[in-house]
Amino acid sequence: MSFDGKFYIITGGAGGIGLATAKYLAKRGARILAIDRQKASFSQSEAEFDRITFETCDVTDRKQIETIIGQAVEKFGMPDGLVTSAGVDRHHDFFSLSDDEFKNILDINVLGSFRFTQICARLWKEHPRQDNSTYAVVLLSSVNAIIATATHTAYATSKGAVAQMTRVMSVELAPYGIRVNAMAPGTIRTALLDALVKESPDALDSVLSRTPLGRVGNPEEIASSIAFLLDDASSYVTGQSLYADGGRTVQNLILKK
């Protein structure tokens, strides 16, 4: 796939899946605006970073989002697509989970994606494609949208909401040449996973015992799938959740011989 001349906005772009996606697309010619709550904490010396601009933005602040997207359009032109990778995953015992903690996860994981998509879609509606191609949105869902794990009430609810929001958005935005799909990763090697494993050392072994491929995925493997959903190769795909989970969701229990 080539993304020469394309421009994409990626939230959560300073680490994990977001950064891997930014680098994957940039290596293939795209210009990227990578947005994150915090400044990138790594050396931007690799060649692909010449095509990645990093900016800070709070995905819960609509005014900040409107400002940063407006500035991006002035500088780089109309974005060809959007990836909403910003998100949080926190373990909460059900009996101690507070309203504020629940609302915060929904605000970031669900409303953050909604805000970015709505603001971009308003621009795209006023600037329809002239060549029958489409704008593309990829929202980050998760296997937790359809499987249940203890201590994930808020997180799983948020990802289930993202999956359904994807379907509804795809119907409403299709007449304007906008495709909307969700990427639903399984267990992926990121700083977030490392933190969760540190908190619960046995958690990873438990997950891998229910993953047919028997390993953790890499961010780059998710990035390539996201790239497919952005590319014209998936021009007839909308309203779908693409699961990249090593087979976890098709086989919830593996019986050892």
CSV table of C-alpha atoms in Angstrom, one decimal:
chain,number,residue,atom,x,y,z
A,1,MET,CA,0.0,0.0,0.0
A,2,SER,CA,1.2,3.5,-0.8
A,3,PHE,CA,0.0,6.6,1.0
A,4,ASP,CA,1.9,9.2,-1.0
A,5,GLY,CA,0.2,12.6,-0.7
A,6,LYS,CA,-2.2,11.5,2.0
A,7,PHE,CA,-2.7,13.3,5.3
A,8,TYR,CA,-4.0,11.6,8.4
A,9,ILE,CA,-4.8,12.7,11.9
A,10,ILE,CA,-4.0,10.1,14.7
A,11,THR,CA,-4.9,10.5,18.3
A,12,GLY,CA,-2.9,8.7,20.9
A,13,GLY,CA,0.0,9.2,18.4
A,14,ALA,CA,2.9,9.4,20.8
A,15,GLY,CA,3.0,5.8,21.8
A,16,GLY,CA,1.7,2.3,21.4
A,17,ILE,CA,-0.6,1.5,18.5
A,18,GLY,CA,-1.0,5.2,17.6
A,19,LEU,CA,2.7,5.8,17.2
A,20,ALA,CA,3.2,2.5,15.3
A,21,THR,CA,0.4,3.5,12.9
A,22,ALA,CA,1.9,7.0,12.4
A,23,LYS,CA,5.3,5.5,11.6
A,24,TYR,CA,3.7,2.8,9.3
A,25,LEU,CA,1.8,5.4,7.2
A,26,ALA,CA,4.7,7.9,7.2
A,27,LYS,CA,7.1,5.3,5.9
A,28,ARG,CA,4.7,4.8,3.0
A,29,GLY,CA,4.5,8.5,2.1
A,30,ALA,CA,1.8,10.0,4.3
A,31,ARG,CA,1.9,13.2,6.2
A,32,ILE,CA,0.7,12.6,9.8
A,33,LEU,CA,-0.5,14.8,12.6
A,34,ALA,CA,0.0,12.7,15.8
A,35,ILE,CA,-1.9,14.1,18.7
A,36,ASP,CA,-1.4,13.0,22.3
A,37,ARG,CA,-2.1,14.4,25.8
A,38,GLN,CA,1.6,14.6,26.5
A,39,LYS,CA,4.5,15.5,24.4
A,40,ALA,CA,6.4,12.7,22.7
A,41,SER,CA,9.1,11.5,25.1
A,42,PHE,CA,11.4,9.9,22.6
A,43,SER,CA,14.1,11.0,20.1
A,44,GLN,CA,12.5,12.0,16.8
A,45,SER,CA,15.6,11.1,14.8
A,46,GLU,CA,14.2,8.4,12.5
A,47,ALA,CA,13.6,9.4,8.9
A,48,GLU,CA,9.8,8.8,9.0
A,49,PHE,CA,9.5,11.5,11.7
A,50,ASP,CA,10.1,14.1,9.0
A,51,ARG,CA,6.5,13.4,7.9
A,52,ILE,CA,5.0,13.3,11.4
A,53,THR,CA,4.1,16.4,13.3
A,54,PHE,CA,3.4,15.9,17.1
A,55,GLU,CA,1.0,18.1,18.9
A,56,THR,CA,-0.6,18.0,22.4
A,57,CYS,CA,-4.3,18.0,22.9
A,58,ASP,CA,-6.8,16.8,25.5
A,59,VAL,CA,-9.4,14.7,23.8
A,60,THR,CA,-12.0,15.6,26.4
A,61,ASP,CA,-11.7,19.3,25.4
A,62,ARG,CA,-13.8,20.1,22.3
A,63,LYS,CA,-12.4,23.6,21.9
A,64,GLN,CA,-8.8,22.3,21.9
A,65,ILE,CA,-9.8,19.7,19.3
A,66,GLU,CA,-11.5,22.3,17.0
A,67,THR,CA,-8.4,24.5,17.3
A,68,ILE,CA,-5.9,21.9,16.5
A,69,ILE,CA,-7.8,20.4,13.6
A,70,GLY,CA,-8.4,23.9,12.2
A,71,GLN,CA,-4.7,24.7,12.3
A,72,ALA,CA,-3.9,21.3,10.7
A,73,VAL,CA,-6.2,22.0,7.8
A,74,GLU,CA,-4.6,25.4,7.2
A,75,LYS,CA,-1.1,23.9,7.3
A,76,PHE,CA,-1.6,20.5,5.6
A,77,GLY,CA,-4.9,20.7,3.8
A,78,MET,CA,-8.0,18.5,4.3
A,79,PRO,CA,-7.2,15.2,6.1
A,80,ASP,CA,-7.9,12.0,4.2
A,81,GLY,CA,-8.7,10.1,7.3
A,82,LEU,CA,-8.7,9.9,11.1
A,83,VAL,CA,-7.5,7.2,13.6
A,84,THR,CA,-8.7,7.6,17.2
A,85,SER,CA,-6.2,5.6,19.1
A,86,ALA,CA,-6.3,7.7,22.3
A,87,GLY,CA,-7.7,5.7,25.2
A,88,VAL,CA,-7.2,4.5,28.8
A,89,ASP,CA,-7.6,1.0,30.4
A,90,ARG,CA,-7.8,0.9,34.1
A,91,HIS,CA,-8.6,-2.0,36.4
A,92,HIS,CA,-11.4,-1.2,38.9
A,93,ASP,CA,-13.0,-3.6,41.3
A,94,PHE,CA,-16.7,-3.4,40.6
A,95,PHE,CA,-17.6,-2.6,44.3
A,96,SER,CA,-15.2,0.3,44.5
A,97,LEU,CA,-15.6,1.8,40.9
A,98,SER,CA,-16.8,5.3,41.3
A,99,ASP,CA,-19.1,7.4,39.1
A,100,ASP,CA,-16.2,9.8,38.3
A,101,GLU,CA,-13.8,7.0,37.3
A,102,PHE,CA,-16.4,5.4,35.1
A,103,LYS,CA,-17.3,8.8,33.5
A,104,ASN,CA,-13.6,9.6,32.9
A,105,ILE,CA,-13.0,6.4,30.9
A,106,LEU,CA,-16.2,7.0,28.8
A,107,ASP,CA,-15.2,10.6,28.2
A,108,ILE,CA,-11.8,9.6,26.8
A,109,ASN,CA,-12.5,6.3,25.1
A,110,VAL,CA,-16.0,7.1,23.7
A,111,LEU,CA,-16.6,10.8,23.6
A,112,GLY,CA,-13.0,11.5,22.6
A,113,SER,CA,-13.5,9.5,19.4
A,114,PHE,CA,-16.9,11.0,18.9
A,115,ARG,CA,-15.6,14.6,19.1
A,116,PHE,CA,-12.8,14.1,16.7
A,117,THR,CA,-15.0,12.2,14.2
A,118,GLN,CA,-17.8,14.7,14.3
A,119,ILE,CA,-15.5,17.7,13.8
A,120,CYS,CA,-13.7,16.0,10.9
A,121,ALA,CA,-16.9,14.8,9.4
A,122,ARG,CA,-18.4,18.3,9.4
A,123,LEU,CA,-15.4,19.5,7.3
A,124,TRP,CA,-15.7,16.5,5.0
A,125,LYS,CA,-19.4,17.1,4.5
A,126,GLU,CA,-18.6,20.6,3.1
A,127,HIS,CA,-15.7,19.3,1.0
A,128,PRO,CA,-17.0,16.1,-0.8
A,129,ARG,CA,-14.6,14.0,-2.8
A,130,GLN,CA,-14.7,14.6,-6.5
A,131,ASP,CA,-13.2,11.3,-7.6
A,132,ASN,CA,-15.6,8.8,-5.9
A,133,SER,CA,-13.0,7.9,-3.3
A,134,THR,CA,-13.9,8.1,0.4
A,135,TYR,CA,-12.7,9.7,3.6
A,136,ALA,CA,-11.9,7.0,6.2
A,137,VAL,CA,-12.2,6.9,10.0
A,138,VAL,CA,-10.8,4.1,12.2
A,139,LEU,CA,-11.9,4.0,15.8
A,140,LEU,CA,-10.0,1.9,18.3
A,141,SER,CA,-12.2,-0.7,19.9
A,142,SER,CA,-11.0,-3.9,21.6
A,143,VAL,CA,-11.7,-7.6,22.1
A,144,ASN,CA,-13.3,-6.4,25.4
A,145,ALA,CA,-16.2,-5.0,23.3
A,146,ILE,CA,-17.5,-8.6,23.1
A,147,ILE,CA,-15.8,-10.6,25.8
A,148,ALA,CA,-16.1,-10.2,29.6
A,149,THR,CA,-13.2,-9.9,32.0
A,150,ALA,CA,-13.4,-9.1,35.7
A,151,THR,CA,-12.4,-5.6,36.8
A,152,HIS,CA,-13.0,-4.1,33.3
A,153,THR,CA,-16.6,-2.9,33.7
A,154,ALA,CA,-15.9,0.7,32.6
A,155,TYR,CA,-13.3,-0.2,29.9
A,156,ALA,CA,-15.3,-3.0,28.3
A,157,THR,CA,-18.4,-0.8,28.3
A,158,SER,CA,-16.5,2.0,26.6
A,159,LYS,CA,-15.2,-0.4,23.9
A,160,GLY,CA,-18.6,-1.9,23.3
A,161,ALA,CA,-19.9,1.6,22.9
A,162,VAL,CA,-17.2,2.4,20.3
A,163,ALA,CA,-18.1,-0.7,18.3
A,164,GLN,CA,-21.8,0.3,18.2
A,165,MET,CA,-21.0,3.9,17.6
A,166,THR,CA,-18.9,2.7,14.6
A,167,ARG,CA,-21.9,1.0,13.1
A,168,VAL,CA,-24.3,4.0,13.6
A,169,MET,CA,-21.7,6.5,12.3
A,170,SER,CA,-21.1,4.3,9.2
A,171,VAL,CA,-24.8,4.5,8.3
A,172,GLU,CA,-25.2,8.2,8.9
A,173,LEU,CA,-22.0,9.3,7.2
A,174,ALA,CA,-22.0,7.0,4.2
A,175,PRO,CA,-24.0,9.4,2.1
A,176,TYR,CA,-21.2,11.9,2.4
A,177,GLY,CA,-18.5,9.6,1.2
A,178,ILE,CA,-17.2,8.8,4.7
A,179,ARG,CA,-16.4,5.3,5.8
A,180,VAL,CA,-16.2,4.4,9.5
A,181,ASN,CA,-14.7,1.1,10.8
A,182,ALA,CA,-13.3,-0.1,14.1
A,183,MET,CA,-10.0,-1.8,14.9
A,184,ALA,CA,-10.4,-4.3,17.7
A,185,PRO,CA,-7.0,-5.5,19.0
A,186,GLY,CA,-6.4,-8.3,21.4
A,187,THR,CA,-3.4,-8.4,23.7
A,188,ILE,CA,-0.7,-6.1,22.2
A,189,ARG,CA,2.8,-5.4,23.5
A,190,THR,CA,2.6,-1.8,24.6
A,191,ALA,CA,3.5,0.3,27.7
A,192,LEU,CA,-0.1,-0.1,28.8
A,193,LEU,CA,0.2,-3.9,28.7
A,194,ASP,CA,3.5,-3.8,30.6
A,195,ALA,CA,1.9,-1.7,33.3
A,196,LEU,CA,-1.1,-4.1,33.6
A,197,VAL,CA,1.2,-7.1,33.8
A,198,LYS,CA,3.3,-5.4,36.5
A,199,GLU,CA,0.1,-4.9,38.5
A,200,SER,CA,-1.2,-8.5,37.9
A,201,PRO,CA,1.8,-10.7,37.0
A,202,ASP,CA,-0.4,-13.8,36.2
A,203,ALA,CA,-2.8,-11.9,33.9
A,204,LEU,CA,-0.7,-12.4,30.8
A,205,ASP,CA,-0.4,-16.2,31.2
A,206,SER,CA,-4.1,-16.4,31.6
A,207,VAL,CA,-4.8,-14.4,28.4
A,208,LEU,CA,-2.2,-16.4,26.4
A,209,SER,CA,-3.8,-19.7,27.5
A,210,ARG,CA,-7.0,-18.6,25.7
A,211,THR,CA,-5.2,-17.3,22.6
A,212,PRO,CA,-4.8,-19.9,19.8
A,213,LEU,CA,-1.7,-18.3,18.3
A,214,GLY,CA,-0.2,-18.3,21.8
A,215,ARG,CA,1.6,-15.0,21.8
A,216,VAL,CA,1.1,-11.3,22.3
A,217,GLY,CA,0.7,-9.1,19.2
A,218,ASN,CA,2.9,-6.3,18.2
A,219,PRO,CA,1.7,-2.7,17.6
A,220,GLU,CA,3.0,-2.9,14.0
A,221,GLU,CA,0.6,-5.8,13.3
A,222,ILE,CA,-2.3,-3.6,14.3
A,223,ALA,CA,-0.9,-0.6,12.3
A,224,SER,CA,-0.9,-2.6,9.1
A,225,SER,CA,-4.5,-3.6,9.7
A,226,ILE,CA,-5.5,0.0,10.4
A,227,ALA,CA,-3.7,1.0,7.2
A,228,PHE,CA,-5.9,-1.4,5.2
A,229,LEU,CA,-9.0,0.2,6.6
A,230,LEU,CA,-7.8,3.6,5.6
A,231,ASP,CA,-6.7,2.5,2.2
A,232,ASP,CA,-8.8,2.4,-1.0
A,233,ALA,CA,-8.3,-1.4,-0.9
A,234,SER,CA,-11.1,-1.4,1.7
A,235,SER,CA,-13.3,1.1,-0.2
A,236,TYR,CA,-16.4,-1.2,0.1
A,237,VAL,CA,-15.8,-1.8,3.8
A,238,THR,CA,-17.7,0.3,6.4
A,239,GLY,CA,-19.4,-0.3,9.7
A,240,GLN,CA,-17.2,-3.2,10.6
A,241,SER,CA,-15.0,-4.2,13.5
A,242,LEU,CA,-11.8,-5.9,12.5
A,243,TYR,CA,-10.5,-8.2,15.2
A,244,ALA,CA,-6.7,-8.8,15.3
A,245,ASP,CA,-6.4,-10.9,18.5
A,246,GLY,CA,-4.5,-14.1,17.7
A,247,GLY,CA,-7.8,-16.0,17.6
A,248,ARG,CA,-8.9,-15.1,21.2
A,249,THR,CA,-12.5,-14.1,20.4
A,250,VAL,CA,-13.2,-17.3,18.4
A,251,GLN,CA,-12.0,-19.6,21.0
A,252,ASN,CA,-12.5,-18.4,24.6
A,253,LEU,CA,-11.3,-21.6,26.2
A,254,ILE,CA,-8.5,-23.9,25.1
A,255,LEU,CA,-8.6,-27.3,26.7
A,256,LYS,CA,-5.1,-28.6,27.3
A,257,LYS,CA,-4.4,-32.2,26.5
